[in-house]
PDB file of C-alpha atoms in Angstrom:
ATOM      1  CA  UNK A 941       5.260 198.269  69.538  1.00 47.00           C
ATOM      2  CA  UNK A 942       1.523 197.135  68.323  1.00 47.00           C
ATOM      3  CA  UNK A 943       2.449 193.972  66.268  1.00 49.00           C
ATOM      4  CA  UNK A 944      -1.083 192.329  65.871  1.00 56.00           C
ATOM      5  CA  UNK A 945      -3.548 193.895  62.861  1.00 56.00           C
ATOM      6  CA  UNK A 946      -4.738 197.184  63.705  1.00 61.00           C
ATOM      7  CA  UNK A 947      -8.490 195.826  64.110  1.00 62.00           C
ATOM      8  CA  UNK A 948     -11.597 198.704  61.533  1.00 71.00           C
ATOM      9  CA  UNK A 949     -13.087 199.361  64.528  1.00 91.00           C
ATOM     10  CA  UNK A 950     -12.264 202.514  67.085  1.00 93.00           C
ATOM     11  CA  UNK A 951     -13.008 200.396  69.590  1.00 93.00           C
ATOM     12  CA  UNK A 952     -10.558 198.047  68.709  1.00 93.00           C
ATOM     13  CA  UNK A 953      -8.327 201.100  68.011  1.00 95.00           C
ATOM     14  CA  UNK A 954      -8.229 202.447  71.234  1.00 97.00           C
ATOM     15  CA  UNK A 955      -8.072 199.254  72.759  1.00 96.00           C
ATOM     16  CA  UNK A 956      -4.434 198.780  70.973  1.00 96.00           C
ATOM     17  CA  UNK A 957      -3.694 202.302  72.765  1.00 98.00           C
ATOM     18  CA  UNK A 958      -4.611 201.442  75.935  1.00 98.00           C
ATOM     19  CA  UNK A 959      -2.232 197.832  75.663  1.00 97.00           C
ATOM     20  CA  UNK A 960       0.173 199.962  74.165  1.00 98.00           C
ATOM     21  CA  UNK A 961       0.803 202.348  76.938  1.00 98.00           C
ATOM     22  CA  UNK A 962       0.331 199.639  79.538  1.00 98.00           C
ATOM     23  CA  UNK A 963       3.063 197.350  78.300  1.00 98.00           C
ATOM     24  CA  UNK A 964       5.493 200.679  77.022  1.00 98.00           C
ATOM     25  CA  UNK A 965       4.683 203.050  80.671  1.00 98.00           C
ATOM     26  CA  UNK A 966       8.324 203.283  81.338  1.00 98.00           C
ATOM     27  CA  UNK A 967       9.105 204.530  77.981  1.00 97.00           C
ATOM     28  CA  UNK A 968       8.761 208.201  75.984  1.00 97.00           C
ATOM     29  CA  UNK A 969       4.830 207.812  73.777  1.00 98.00           C
ATOM     30  CA  UNK A 970       3.999 210.729  72.266  1.00 97.00           C
ATOM     31  CA  UNK A 971       0.127 211.543  70.978  1.00 98.00           C
ATOM     32  CA  UNK A 972       1.547 211.576  67.091  1.00 98.00           C
ATOM     33  CA  UNK A 973       3.437 208.181  66.953  1.00 97.00           C
ATOM     34  CA  UNK A 974       1.338 206.331  68.905  1.00 98.00           C
ATOM     35  CA  UNK A 975      -1.785 207.535  66.037  1.00 97.00           C
ATOM     36  CA  UNK A 976       0.613 206.711  63.571  1.00 97.00           C
ATOM     37  CA  UNK A 977       0.332 202.578  64.368  1.00 95.00           C
ATOM     38  CA  UNK A 978      -3.500 202.840  64.891  1.00 95.00           C
ATOM     39  CA  UNK A 979      -3.475 204.671  61.393  1.00 94.00           C
ATOM     40  CA  UNK A 980      -5.540 207.772  62.661  1.00 96.00           C
ATOM     41  CA  UNK A 981      -4.722 211.617  63.379  1.00 97.00           C
ATOM     42  CA  UNK A 982      -3.459 212.652  66.215  1.00 98.00           C
ATOM     43  CA  UNK A 983      -6.355 214.795  66.976  1.00 98.00           C
ATOM     44  CA  UNK A 984      -9.031 211.888  65.917  1.00 97.00           C
ATOM     45  CA  UNK A 985      -7.060 209.820  68.448  1.00 98.00           C
ATOM     46  CA  UNK A 986      -7.417 212.398  71.469  1.00 98.00           C
ATOM     47  CA  UNK A 987     -10.605 212.849  71.175  1.00 97.00           C
ATOM     48  CA  UNK A 988     -11.746 210.122  71.185  1.00 97.00           C
ATOM     49  CA  UNK A 989      -9.633 207.948  73.547  1.00 98.00           C
ATOM     50  CA  UNK A 990     -11.280 210.645  75.590  1.00 97.00           C
ATOM     51  CA  UNK A 991     -14.608 209.875  75.193  1.00 96.00           C
ATOM     52  CA  UNK A 992     -14.239 206.177  75.120  1.00 96.00           C
ATOM     53  CA  UNK A 993     -12.006 206.175  77.958  1.00 97.00           C
ATOM     54  CA  UNK A 994     -13.097 208.571  80.140  1.00 97.00           C
ATOM     55  CA  UNK A 995      -9.505 209.941  80.064  1.00 98.00           C
ATOM     56  CA  UNK A 996      -7.177 212.092  77.969  1.00 98.00           C
ATOM     57  CA  UNK A 997      -4.008 210.242  76.429  1.00 98.00           C
ATOM     58  CA  UNK A 998      -1.863 212.143  78.725  1.00 98.00           C
ATOM     59  CA  UNK A 999      -4.338 211.484  81.654  1.00 98.00           C
ATOM     60  CA  UNK A1000      -4.599 207.843  80.861  1.00 98.00           C
ATOM     61  CA  UNK A1001      -0.357 207.473  80.509  1.00 98.00           C
ATOM     62  CA  UNK A1002      -0.148 209.279  84.077  1.00 98.00           C
ATOM     63  CA  UNK A1003      -2.197 206.777  85.930  1.00 98.00           C
ATOM     64  CA  UNK A1004      -0.721 204.142  84.494  1.00 98.00           C
ATOM     65  CA  UNK A1005       2.321 205.187  85.832  1.00 98.00           C
ATOM     66  CA  UNK A1006       1.677 206.591  89.052  1.00 98.00           C
ATOM     67  CA  UNK A1007       0.217 203.675  89.745  1.00 98.00           C
ATOM     68  CA  UNK A1008       3.372 201.211  89.045  1.00 98.00           C
ATOM     69  CA  UNK A1009       5.117 203.885  91.563  1.00 98.00           C
ATOM     70  CA  UNK A1010       2.592 203.144  94.387  1.00 98.00           C
ATOM     71  CA  UNK A1011       3.075 199.376  93.968  1.00 97.00           C
ATOM     72  CA  UNK A1012       7.550 200.704  93.289  1.00 98.00           C
ATOM     73  CA  UNK A1013       7.034 202.756  96.792  1.00 97.00           C
ATOM     74  CA  UNK A1014       5.725 200.087  98.482  1.00 96.00           C
ATOM     75  CA  UNK A1015       7.149 196.806  97.143  1.00 96.00           C
ATOM     76  CA  UNK A1016      10.938 198.006  96.905  1.00 96.00           C
ATOM     77  CA  UNK A1017      12.871 200.498  98.572  1.00 94.00           C
ATOM     78  CA  UNK A1018      14.235 202.257  95.650  1.00 97.00           C
ATOM     79  CA  UNK A1019      14.983 206.340  96.170  1.00 97.00           C
ATOM     80  CA  UNK A1020      11.949 208.516  94.597  1.00 97.00           C
ATOM     81  CA  UNK A1021      14.196 209.766  92.078  1.00 97.00           C
ATOM     82  CA  UNK A1022      14.716 206.396  90.580  1.00 98.00           C
ATOM     83  CA  UNK A1023      11.262 205.235  90.762  1.00 98.00           C
ATOM     84  CA  UNK A1024      10.465 208.262  89.032  1.00 98.00           C
ATOM     85  CA  UNK A1025      12.641 207.391  86.083  1.00 98.00           C
ATOM     86  CA  UNK A1026      11.597 203.312  86.488  1.00 98.00           C
ATOM     87  CA  UNK A1027       7.639 204.529  85.369  1.00 98.00           C
ATOM     88  CA  UNK A1028       8.598 206.918  82.582  1.00 98.00           C
ATOM     89  CA  UNK A1029       9.436 210.569  83.918  1.00 98.00           C
ATOM     90  CA  UNK A1030      12.090 211.776  83.351  1.00 95.00           C
ATOM     91  CA  UNK A1031      11.766 214.908  85.148  1.00 97.00           C
ATOM     92  CA  UNK A1032      11.669 214.614  89.434  1.00 96.00           C
ATOM     93  CA  UNK A1033      10.056 217.718  89.754  1.00 97.00           C
ATOM     94  CA  UNK A1034       6.482 216.404  87.213  1.00 98.00           C
ATOM     95  CA  UNK A1035       6.840 213.355  88.873  1.00 98.00           C
ATOM     96  CA  UNK A1036       6.367 214.460  92.387  1.00 98.00           C
ATOM     97  CA  UNK A1037       3.725 216.806  91.247  1.00 98.00           C
ATOM     98  CA  UNK A1038       1.580 214.387  89.153  1.00 98.00           C
ATOM     99  CA  UNK A1039       1.875 211.741  92.158  1.00 98.00           C
ATOM    100  CA  UNK A1040       1.119 214.445  94.343  1.00 98.00           C
ATOM    101  CA  UNK A1041      -1.788 215.818  91.646  1.00 98.00           C
ATOM    102  CA  UNK A1042      -3.366 212.146  91.336  1.00 98.00           C
ATOM    103  CA  UNK A1043      -2.526 210.737  94.712  1.00 98.00           C
ATOM    104  CA  UNK A1044      -3.086 214.049  96.996  1.00 98.00           C
ATOM    105  CA  UNK A1045       0.195 213.398  98.655  1.00 97.00           C
ATOM    106  CA  UNK A1046       3.549 212.896  97.573  1.00 97.00           C
ATOM    107  CA  UNK A1047       4.859 210.015  96.973  1.00 97.00           C
ATOM    108  CA  UNK A1048       7.350 210.324 100.624  1.00 96.00           C
ATOM    109  CA  UNK A1049       4.071 210.658 102.632  1.00 97.00           C
ATOM    110  CA  UNK A1050       2.578 207.753 100.691  1.00 98.00           C
ATOM    111  CA  UNK A1051       5.089 205.037 101.581  1.00 97.00           C
ATOM    112  CA  UNK A1052       5.813 205.856 105.061  1.00 95.00           C
ATOM    113  CA  UNK A1053       1.933 206.056 105.697  1.00 95.00           C
ATOM    114  CA  UNK A1054       1.529 202.767 103.514  1.00 93.00           C
ATOM    115  CA  UNK A1055       4.342 200.670 105.064  1.00 80.00           C
ATOM    116  CA  UNK A1056       3.065 201.717 108.249  1.00 67.00           C
ATOM    117  CA  UNK A1057      -0.132 200.150 107.760  1.00 62.00           C
ATOM    118  CA  UNK A1058       1.247 196.820 105.947  1.00 62.00           C
ATOM    119  CA  UNK A1059       2.846 195.830 109.391  1.00 56.00           C
ATOM    120  CA  UNK A1060       0.385 196.333 111.520  1.00 49.00           C
TER     121      UNK A1060
END
């Protein structure tokens, strides 16, 4: 939850949204709720989030979640389904599809390939 005073500038509001996503990526996050937190309309937030960050709102959430999933894949022995849930995916198939789209390989292969490289 954002507890700081929301700045009036658009860039300041987008920065708050980014910080909110970074801190709450494992929770359900939707555009409407976040837009309310920074006192702007969902459409305005969506359009300007992309213009300022280069990511769509959902795309940024996926990016953050997959970045954390990559870390967990290499630093833990958790099952894939546990990692998917830990980073905010409630559907394992969607996690696999999103991971493969962003990393260009599936989570298991990513873990196997990169744990092997870490040992060398």
